[in-house]
Amino acid sequence: MNKPTDRVEFEIMLLGRYTVNARYRRDGTRLDRSAYLLLNRLSAEGPMSIGQLTEAFGLDASTLNRQTAALLRTGLVERIPDPDGGIARKFRITPDGEHNLESERTANTQGLEQVMTNWSPADVAAFATYLARLNTDIEHVDGRPWPRPS
């Protein structure tokens, strides 16, 4: 651990190991990681085809077909004709999907608030700023920006 980036890599590895919401949710429910990411993207961008999801996530179509099939089975997304008149059908988040997504976000936020209870508001804000900077720089290198709330 000679360089600061060695420490960053180590801490990111540990962060990936923890699931804040799983540790602090009382109802035992949670979306799996892929469902949470897909629902977030569809909520932010609107209906997307498998091709658009492949490009957005950098995953192969077979992986996304499996993930979207699971969301279809649970009623969290639905297939619709392309609103722009294209040939490919698109996936759209359902009201139940939006509800589950919002419940998951709320649980995640509550878990983070519990973990960061002794942090000052300035520390939380600074951490959020650095995380956003890291993520946007990763997205820039990867060429796949993630839509952010306004």
mmCIF file of C-alpha atoms in Angstrom:
data_model
loop_
_atom_site.group_PDB
_atom_site.id
_atom_site.type_symbol
_atom_site.label_atom_id
_atom_site.label_comp_id
_atom_site.label_asym_id
_atom_site.label_seq_id
_atom_site.Cartn_x
_atom_site.Cartn_y
_atom_site.Cartn_z
ATOM 1 C CA MET A 1 0.000 0.000 0.000
ATOM 2 C CA ASN A 2 2.616 2.472 -1.116
ATOM 3 C CA LYS A 3 0.388 4.795 -3.134
ATOM 4 C CA PRO A 4 -2.886 6.498 -2.243
ATOM 5 C CA THR A 5 -4.513 4.694 -5.202
ATOM 6 C CA ASP A 6 -3.565 1.395 -3.527
ATOM 7 C CA ARG A 7 -5.653 2.470 -0.526
ATOM 8 C CA VAL A 8 -8.525 3.620 -2.772
ATOM 9 C CA GLU A 9 -8.533 0.249 -4.561
ATOM 10 C CA PHE A 10 -8.556 -1.616 -1.247
ATOM 11 C CA GLU A 11 -11.387 0.482 0.189
ATOM 12 C CA ILE A 12 -13.464 0.099 -2.996
ATOM 13 C CA MET A 13 -12.970 -3.671 -2.761
ATOM 14 C CA LEU A 14 -14.284 -3.590 0.808
ATOM 15 C CA LEU A 15 -17.170 -1.294 -0.100
ATOM 16 C CA GLY A 16 -18.220 -3.745 -2.807
ATOM 17 C CA ARG A 17 -18.306 -6.441 -0.146
ATOM 18 C CA TYR A 18 -20.822 -4.611 2.005
ATOM 19 C CA THR A 19 -24.465 -4.234 1.164
ATOM 20 C CA VAL A 20 -25.762 -1.466 3.348
ATOM 21 C CA ASN A 21 -29.443 -2.227 2.825
ATOM 22 C CA ALA A 22 -29.149 -5.958 3.560
ATOM 23 C CA ARG A 23 -27.660 -5.248 6.963
ATOM 24 C CA TYR A 24 -30.244 -2.719 8.087
ATOM 25 C CA ARG A 25 -33.556 -3.702 6.470
ATOM 26 C CA ARG A 26 -36.061 -5.138 8.865
ATOM 27 C CA ASP A 27 -38.552 -6.533 6.325
ATOM 28 C CA GLY A 28 -36.052 -8.922 4.718
ATOM 29 C CA THR A 29 -36.919 -7.828 1.188
ATOM 30 C CA ARG A 30 -34.487 -6.406 -1.292
ATOM 31 C CA LEU A 31 -33.848 -6.235 -4.994
ATOM 32 C CA ASP A 32 -30.775 -8.016 -6.269
ATOM 33 C CA ARG A 33 -27.987 -5.822 -7.622
ATOM 34 C CA SER A 34 -28.784 -6.312 -11.310
ATOM 35 C CA ALA A 35 -32.489 -5.593 -10.795
ATOM 36 C CA TYR A 36 -31.690 -2.462 -8.807
ATOM 37 C CA LEU A 37 -29.333 -1.160 -11.494
ATOM 38 C CA LEU A 38 -31.684 -1.954 -14.383
ATOM 39 C CA LEU A 39 -34.687 -0.412 -12.658
ATOM 40 C CA ASN A 40 -32.679 2.706 -11.828
ATOM 41 C CA ARG A 41 -31.610 3.079 -15.457
ATOM 42 C CA LEU A 42 -35.107 2.534 -16.856
ATOM 43 C CA SER A 43 -36.541 4.956 -14.313
ATOM 44 C CA ALA A 44 -33.991 7.609 -15.258
ATOM 45 C CA GLU A 45 -34.026 7.181 -19.046
ATOM 46 C CA GLY A 46 -37.414 5.717 -19.858
ATOM 47 C CA PRO A 47 -38.039 2.701 -22.082
ATOM 48 C CA MET A 48 -34.932 1.011 -23.500
ATOM 49 C CA SER A 49 -34.326 -1.905 -25.871
ATOM 50 C CA ILE A 50 -31.934 -4.784 -25.216
ATOM 51 C CA GLY A 51 -29.498 -3.099 -27.605
ATOM 52 C CA GLN A 52 -29.656 0.165 -25.673
ATOM 53 C CA LEU A 53 -29.241 -1.668 -22.363
ATOM 54 C CA THR A 54 -26.280 -3.594 -23.800
ATOM 55 C CA GLU A 55 -24.627 -0.321 -24.748
ATOM 56 C CA ALA A 56 -25.499 1.377 -21.446
ATOM 57 C CA PHE A 57 -24.185 -1.436 -19.243
ATOM 58 C CA GLY A 58 -21.436 -2.865 -21.445
ATOM 59 C CA LEU A 59 -22.907 -6.355 -21.008
ATOM 60 C CA ASP A 60 -23.746 -8.930 -23.650
ATOM 61 C CA ALA A 61 -27.339 -9.330 -24.823
ATOM 62 C CA SER A 62 -27.702 -12.828 -23.322
ATOM 63 C CA THR A 63 -26.913 -11.517 -19.841
ATOM 64 C CA LEU A 64 -29.413 -8.689 -20.225
ATOM 65 C CA ASN A 65 -32.018 -11.067 -21.655
ATOM 66 C CA ARG A 66 -31.749 -13.187 -18.493
ATOM 67 C CA GLN A 67 -31.908 -10.141 -16.227
ATOM 68 C CA THR A 68 -34.870 -8.545 -18.016
ATOM 69 C CA ALA A 69 -36.688 -11.905 -18.153
ATOM 70 C CA ALA A 70 -36.461 -12.090 -14.356
ATOM 71 C CA LEU A 71 -37.866 -8.551 -14.083
ATOM 72 C CA LEU A 72 -40.686 -9.424 -16.506
ATOM 73 C CA ARG A 73 -41.600 -12.521 -14.464
ATOM 74 C CA THR A 74 -41.876 -10.467 -11.290
ATOM 75 C CA GLY A 75 -43.865 -7.694 -12.996
ATOM 76 C CA LEU A 76 -41.259 -4.998 -12.338
ATOM 77 C CA VAL A 77 -40.891 -4.197 -16.056
ATOM 78 C CA GLU A 78 -43.049 -4.701 -19.117
ATOM 79 C CA ARG A 79 -42.341 -4.952 -22.844
ATOM 80 C CA ILE A 80 -43.826 -2.238 -24.994
ATOM 81 C CA PRO A 81 -43.628 -1.251 -28.647
ATOM 82 C CA ASP A 82 -40.967 1.377 -29.339
ATOM 83 C CA PRO A 83 -42.621 4.752 -28.586
ATOM 84 C CA ASP A 84 -40.522 6.243 -31.408
ATOM 85 C CA GLY A 85 -41.836 3.741 -33.948
ATOM 86 C CA GLY A 86 -38.730 1.547 -34.160
ATOM 87 C CA ILE A 87 -38.838 -2.196 -34.692
ATOM 88 C CA ALA A 88 -37.288 -3.292 -31.380
ATOM 89 C CA ARG A 89 -39.573 -3.669 -28.397
ATOM 90 C CA LYS A 90 -38.514 -1.824 -25.291
ATOM 91 C CA PHE A 91 -38.610 -2.455 -21.588
ATOM 92 C CA ARG A 92 -40.433 -0.005 -19.364
ATOM 93 C CA ILE A 93 -40.541 0.044 -15.588
ATOM 94 C CA THR A 94 -44.018 -0.690 -14.211
ATOM 95 C CA PRO A 95 -45.701 1.122 -11.320
ATOM 96 C CA ASP A 96 -44.834 -1.913 -9.159
ATOM 97 C CA GLY A 97 -41.226 -1.615 -10.353
ATOM 98 C CA GLU A 98 -41.173 2.094 -9.438
ATOM 99 C CA HIS A 99 -42.622 1.271 -6.018
ATOM 100 C CA ASN A 100 -40.012 -1.444 -5.377
ATOM 101 C CA LEU A 101 -37.231 0.816 -6.607
ATOM 102 C CA GLU A 102 -38.316 3.665 -4.351
ATOM 103 C CA SER A 103 -38.602 1.280 -1.369
ATOM 104 C CA GLU A 104 -35.099 0.005 -2.062
ATOM 105 C CA ARG A 105 -33.695 3.535 -2.366
ATOM 106 C CA THR A 106 -35.360 4.556 0.885
ATOM 107 C CA ALA A 107 -33.949 1.491 2.668
ATOM 108 C CA ASN A 108 -30.489 2.165 1.228
ATOM 109 C CA THR A 109 -30.611 5.789 2.345
ATOM 110 C CA GLN A 110 -31.783 4.821 5.820
ATOM 111 C CA GLY A 111 -28.968 2.270 6.065
ATOM 112 C CA LEU A 112 -26.412 4.869 5.032
ATOM 113 C CA GLU A 113 -27.840 7.363 7.518
ATOM 114 C CA GLN A 114 -27.439 4.763 10.246
ATOM 115 C CA VAL A 115 -23.829 4.043 9.234
ATOM 116 C CA MET A 116 -22.986 7.753 8.904
ATOM 117 C CA THR A 117 -24.858 8.897 11.999
ATOM 118 C CA ASN A 118 -21.703 10.369 13.551
ATOM 119 C CA TRP A 119 -20.573 12.119 10.369
ATOM 120 C CA SER A 120 -21.041 15.854 10.059
ATOM 121 C CA PRO A 121 -23.300 17.063 7.236
ATOM 122 C CA ALA A 122 -20.190 18.631 5.666
ATOM 123 C CA ASP A 123 -18.371 15.269 5.723
ATOM 124 C CA VAL A 124 -21.343 13.495 4.120
ATOM 125 C CA ALA A 125 -21.569 16.186 1.433
ATOM 126 C CA ALA A 126 -17.817 16.039 0.753
ATOM 127 C CA PHE A 127 -17.925 12.245 0.510
ATOM 128 C CA ALA A 128 -20.853 12.452 -1.936
ATOM 129 C CA THR A 129 -18.912 14.966 -4.030
ATOM 130 C CA TYR A 130 -15.829 12.728 -4.166
ATOM 131 C CA LEU A 131 -17.908 9.645 -5.015
ATOM 132 C CA ALA A 132 -19.637 11.532 -7.831
ATOM 133 C CA ARG A 133 -16.266 12.706 -9.113
ATOM 134 C CA LEU A 134 -14.843 9.175 -9.041
ATOM 135 C CA ASN A 135 -17.889 7.737 -10.808
ATOM 136 C CA THR A 136 -18.029 10.418 -13.499
ATOM 137 C CA ASP A 137 -14.305 9.989 -14.166
ATOM 138 C CA ILE A 138 -14.783 6.210 -14.463
ATOM 139 C CA GLU A 139 -17.715 6.814 -16.828
ATOM 140 C CA HIS A 140 -15.601 9.189 -18.893
ATOM 141 C CA VAL A 141 -12.838 6.588 -19.296
ATOM 142 C CA ASP A 142 -15.405 3.827 -19.974
ATOM 143 C CA GLY A 143 -17.466 5.973 -22.343
ATOM 144 C CA ARG A 144 -20.743 5.080 -20.644
ATOM 145 C CA PRO A 145 -22.146 8.009 -18.669
ATOM 146 C CA TRP A 146 -24.897 7.297 -16.176
ATOM 147 C CA PRO A 147 -27.844 9.687 -16.117
ATOM 148 C CA ARG A 148 -27.922 11.728 -12.933
ATOM 149 C CA PRO A 149 -30.855 13.466 -11.270
ATOM 150 C CA SER A 150 -31.075 17.166 -12.024
#
